[in-house]
Amino acid sequence: MAKDQREASTLDASGGTALLEDAGSGTPQDLPPVSPVRASGGRFGAVAGFHSNHPLAALILQRIALSVGLLFAVSLLIFLGVEALPGDFAQTYLGQSATPQAVANIRADLGLDRPAPTRYVEWLGGVLQGDFGNSWASGQSVTSQIAGRLGNTLFLAFFAAVISVPLAVGLGMLAVLYRDKAPDRLINIFSLAAVSLPEFFVGYLLILFFGVQLGWVSYPSTVFSGMPFADRLQAVALPVATLVLVVLAHMMRMTRAAILNVMSSAYIETAELKGLNAFRIIARHAAPNVLAPIITVVALNLAYLVVGVVVVEVVFVYPGMGQYMVDAVTVRDMPVVQACGLIFATVYIVLNMIADILGILANPRLRHPR
Amino acid sequence: MKDQLDNLARSAAAGRLSRREFLGRAAALGITVTAANGLLVSAGHAQTPKRGGHLKLGLEGGSGTDSLDPAKYLSQVLFCVGRNWGDTLIESHPETGEASPALAESWSASDDAKVWTFQIRNNVEFHDGKKLTVEDCVATLKRHSDEKSESGALGVLKSISDVKADGGNLVVSLSEGNADLPLLLSDYHLIVQPNGGYDDPTATIGTGPYKMTGWEAGVRATFERNENDWRDDRGFVDSIEIIVINDATARVAALSSGQVHFINRVDPKTVDLLKRGPINILNTSGRGHYVFIMHCNTAPFDNNDLRLALKYAMDREAMVSTILRGYGKVGNDFPINETYALFPEGIEQRSYDPDKAKFHFKKSGHDGSVLLRTSDVAFPGAVDAAQLYQQSASKAGIEIEIRREPGDGYWSNVWNVQPFSTSYWGGRPTQDQMYTTAYYSKADWNDTRFLRPDFDKLLLEARAELDEQKRKDMYREMATMVRDEGGVILPMFNDFVNASTKAVQGYVNDIGNDMSNGYVATRVWLES
């Protein structure tokens, strides 16, 4: 499942890159001599002027506007999706002990007996005022319940990212340095093997060796509020290792391919002729010119670390957002599902936006438009 | 054989076998009752409960959306959590399944079983130091049964017409007589709370042997011993930690690595692997059963000879050993086993008989194959079970065609809709509840379309009958009707399979429900 998600996100990546390229090709020399927008003057002219003078600010504003629309669409899709599932909250929550009267009482209590559009508009009204409502199942406020879970998810994602990103980029550069030689092949085989195994299987293997047989780390990885920081670190060791193995190959191979792409450029040959050593060429001259695609793929993997790790959470018994959302979907707890869905969508959107902005900053031609 | 006996005696002393079960199995090994009793006593000497220690349970069945309001308790984790911090008025006896005293120390009924009077203990305090009063009990029953109730126990309480306090007694009036009322009050939702939980249903202030000290829904629950508990045969460990582990492999790994002392829901497929380590397998006969159901009013299953032929064509022993890997008991085509109070003994066990199956099949005049619909969501291994059945039936000359249905939507499109399918039933607290849910002609879930006015009449009569012997006779008659004329083929009852480390002692094999009827943490102690 998670794999598919990442395949899908790769598609997103190309979309993101395409947008970037659009921004790149929008440099003045490619424009027709007299831009119709500019010629029309007035307000539109001002907008276009702002657009070309501050491409970065324009992009951010455009993205934020787009994000709001996107989040709105996401919430509508989630609502329709949960509505389409068989059985409503009252039925699924009571399960086998459901009596018609108890079901009716719960429906009346939560207002589930009203038409769907009314319920959606009411929920949306609350959210626009910053009120995500209460969980139907537990009666607690969604915000306070999600806070702890989101913290756990970010904690895990942070450590997985801190280890995997430098490792992937470093190994990618190393692979270029020794391309088609033994170290390159070794790195490739290792990372491909790691990414080919399903993540739950990698997880079980790590548990078997390091948790059960060697007993080096504690298992299950349950964390709870008030847990000492050192214990927490130990608890996430195995899930972090699993996630690193899962995301490493994607980023590493992208780094390698992107750098190899520019290695045949004239300026690299010049650097070689100048007699610079190979690693210096890669690190100082090749890598900075391919930052944009690397940043994009890193951002996608970071997003995956936040939103796509439910399988790892289940295997390691780690109380993150993914499990929480699955629990909520199981009983059709709409306010919780909505809040989780919106947070996940926001993470995706924000990380992609950051990737695009960094991509522009990394490209002098886009940073200083003529 | 000596080893086998020693093992048995140790299991019995540790409470994994009931005394009755031990004597039965010892007799099977050729030991007299007196000798067997002697063995039991010597093994029991080593078994004095120890106090102290921190008990960790890794349990399936918790969710991030769990609520601490007992009215909304649903799955395994909350079932166990509630048993730790709260008490019900009545408990069911771990060996006989009959009603036994808890917060109510005694009770009596009017002759028509419509008005019940319970004497409430007067030496019990809640965790916050307040004394338990009859009014608290009244409010509790009211909250679960009033017109605004969202309780999972509303179904068992729906015949309650009035609850009131009368001096030190709790008086419950019913709209129709029900001899099972005390047992129904042992339902795990019905935890007595201060003012019935009207003030704060999620406060977990109860009278149980443990006080809750921490709670994160779907993650973890912690408890410390209630030093002020009203009894002394519960609450041996100092503190309890319940960790929610919904993944079966993860539970086994947590137990094998010694991170938890006890896990529930062990997959029978992996039991043999677990047994290699220093682990005790704790299996208890359960009331849940796997069934093949035929609609008695739909052709060709409206012919009782065809139904009988299909019943005789079922190889029950093979089902238990293959599908349940031995962790279960054979069924006898009625939904009750010896774990229910008033179990009708002495009904002949139906067994695999290809000749009789052939005879009835011929007599039914049915021609051609019989279509059976199944899916793996019906019960674990349902598709395999259908194929096994297909083989045993073909030896009797009956051809069964299997159609594998999609799991999604099985319960709405196939079960209780199609005339012949596989399904699962969880147990109910009483025989009356089981028959009322699934065999009463007006029940929504009468999934065999068993429409028999004489059965319905007997069911209602038995419900209000206070004479146990008469009642047992009625239940025998009902069981025989379902067995010989009903539409259910019931090859097996599945065991509850739990596992613990060797340190866990005193586990009681409670026939009431899984995990020692939820009391596991309050009953066991830890040997170092």
PDB file of N, CA, C and O in Angstrom, chain B residues 439-442 446 450-461 481:
ATOM      1  N   TYR B 439     -32.305 -17.876  16.896  1.00  0.00           N
ATOM      2  CA  TYR B 439     -33.200 -18.995  16.555  1.00  0.00           C
ATOM      3  C   TYR B 439     -34.670 -18.689  16.814  1.00  0.00           C
ATOM      4  O   TYR B 439     -35.537 -19.468  16.464  1.00  0.00           O
ATOM      5  N   TYR B 440     -34.960 -17.540  17.446  1.00  0.00           N
ATOM      6  CA  TYR B 440     -36.328 -17.109  17.679  1.00  0.00           C
ATOM      7  C   TYR B 440     -36.898 -16.677  16.327  1.00  0.00           C
ATOM      8  O   TYR B 440     -36.213 -16.001  15.546  1.00  0.00           O
ATOM      9  N   SER B 441     -38.132 -17.057  16.038  1.00  0.00           N
ATOM     10  CA  SER B 441     -38.629 -16.841  14.676  1.00  0.00           C
ATOM     11  C   SER B 441     -38.689 -15.361  14.298  1.00  0.00           C
ATOM     12  O   SER B 441     -38.591 -15.002  13.141  1.00  0.00           O
ATOM     13  N   LYS B 442     -38.841 -14.466  15.312  1.00  0.00           N
ATOM     14  CA  LYS B 442     -38.961 -13.054  14.973  1.00  0.00           C
ATOM     15  C   LYS B 442     -37.619 -12.326  15.014  1.00  0.00           C
ATOM     16  O   LYS B 442     -37.566 -11.104  14.809  1.00  0.00           O
ATOM     17  N   ASN B 446     -32.058 -14.367  12.709  1.00  0.00           N
ATOM     18  CA  ASN B 446     -32.407 -15.779  12.598  1.00  0.00           C
ATOM     19  C   ASN B 446     -31.862 -16.267  11.260  1.00  0.00           C
ATOM     20  O   ASN B 446     -32.581 -16.374  10.272  1.00  0.00           O
ATOM     21  N   PHE B 450     -35.210 -20.413  11.001  1.00  0.00           N
ATOM     22  CA  PHE B 450     -35.805 -21.467  11.817  1.00  0.00           C
ATOM     23  C   PHE B 450     -37.129 -20.925  12.351  1.00  0.00           C
ATOM     24  O   PHE B 450     -37.141 -20.140  13.296  1.00  0.00           O
ATOM     25  N   LEU B 451     -38.221 -21.278  11.721  1.00  0.00           N
ATOM     26  CA  LEU B 451     -39.515 -20.678  12.040  1.00  0.00           C
ATOM     27  C   LEU B 451     -40.415 -21.740  12.664  1.00  0.00           C
ATOM     28  O   LEU B 451     -41.108 -22.468  11.967  1.00  0.00           O
ATOM     29  N   ARG B 452     -40.345 -21.834  13.997  1.00  0.00           N
ATOM     30  CA  ARG B 452     -41.078 -22.905  14.656  1.00  0.00           C
ATOM     31  C   ARG B 452     -41.829 -22.351  15.848  1.00  0.00           C
ATOM     32  O   ARG B 452     -41.246 -22.074  16.892  1.00  0.00           O
ATOM     33  N   PRO B 453     -43.172 -22.235  15.740  1.00  0.00           N
ATOM     34  CA  PRO B 453     -43.960 -21.703  16.855  1.00  0.00           C
ATOM     35  C   PRO B 453     -43.746 -22.500  18.142  1.00  0.00           C
ATOM     36  O   PRO B 453     -43.702 -21.907  19.232  1.00  0.00           O
ATOM     37  N   ASP B 454     -43.599 -23.838  18.039  1.00  0.00           N
ATOM     38  CA  ASP B 454     -43.410 -24.628  19.256  1.00  0.00           C
ATOM     39  C   ASP B 454     -42.079 -24.308  19.935  1.00  0.00           C
ATOM     40  O   ASP B 454     -41.974 -24.283  21.152  1.00  0.00           O
ATOM     41  N   PHE B 455     -41.064 -24.011  19.129  1.00  0.00           N
ATOM     42  CA  PHE B 455     -39.765 -23.628  19.689  1.00  0.00           C
ATOM     43  C   PHE B 455     -39.878 -22.266  20.377  1.00  0.00           C
ATOM     44  O   PHE B 455     -39.408 -22.084  21.500  1.00  0.00           O
ATOM     45  N   ASP B 456     -40.526 -21.319  19.712  1.00  0.00           N
ATOM     46  CA  ASP B 456     -40.693 -19.977  20.288  1.00  0.00           C
ATOM     47  C   ASP B 456     -41.397 -20.057  21.644  1.00  0.00           C
ATOM     48  O   ASP B 456     -41.002 -19.399  22.609  1.00  0.00           O
ATOM     49  N   LYS B 457     -42.443 -20.879  21.715  1.00  0.00           N
ATOM     50  CA  LYS B 457     -43.234 -20.997  22.933  1.00  0.00           C
ATOM     51  C   LYS B 457     -42.356 -21.534  24.068  1.00  0.00           C
ATOM     52  O   LYS B 457     -42.341 -21.002  25.181  1.00  0.00           O
ATOM     53  N   LEU B 458     -41.583 -22.551  23.744  1.00  0.00           N
ATOM     54  CA  LEU B 458     -40.698 -23.169  24.732  1.00  0.00           C
ATOM     55  C   LEU B 458     -39.656 -22.156  25.224  1.00  0.00           C
ATOM     56  O   LEU B 458     -39.338 -22.074  26.410  1.00  0.00           O
ATOM     57  N   LEU B 459     -39.158 -21.363  24.293  1.00  0.00           N
ATOM     58  CA  LEU B 459     -38.132 -20.365  24.627  1.00  0.00           C
ATOM     59  C   LEU B 459     -38.677 -19.365  25.642  1.00  0.00           C
ATOM     60  O   LEU B 459     -38.031 -19.060  26.649  1.00  0.00           O
ATOM     61  N   LEU B 460     -39.874 -18.869  25.400  1.00  0.00           N
ATOM     62  CA  LEU B 460     -40.462 -17.877  26.295  1.00  0.00           C
ATOM     63  C   LEU B 460     -40.815 -18.495  27.648  1.00  0.00           C
ATOM     64  O   LEU B 460     -40.650 -17.868  28.690  1.00  0.00           O
ATOM     65  N   GLU B 461     -41.269 -19.739  27.629  1.00  0.00           N
ATOM     66  CA  GLU B 461     -41.588 -20.424  28.898  1.00  0.00           C
ATOM     67  C   GLU B 461     -40.332 -20.635  29.730  1.00  0.00           C
ATOM     68  O   GLU B 461     -40.307 -20.369  30.924  1.00  0.00           O
ATOM     69  N   MET B 481     -34.415 -30.055  19.135  1.00  0.00           N
ATOM     70  CA  MET B 481     -35.118 -29.528  17.955  1.00  0.00           C
ATOM     71  C   MET B 481     -34.153 -28.900  16.959  1.00  0.00           C
ATOM     72  O   MET B 481     -34.207 -29.187  15.755  1.00  0.00           O
TER      73      MET B 481
END
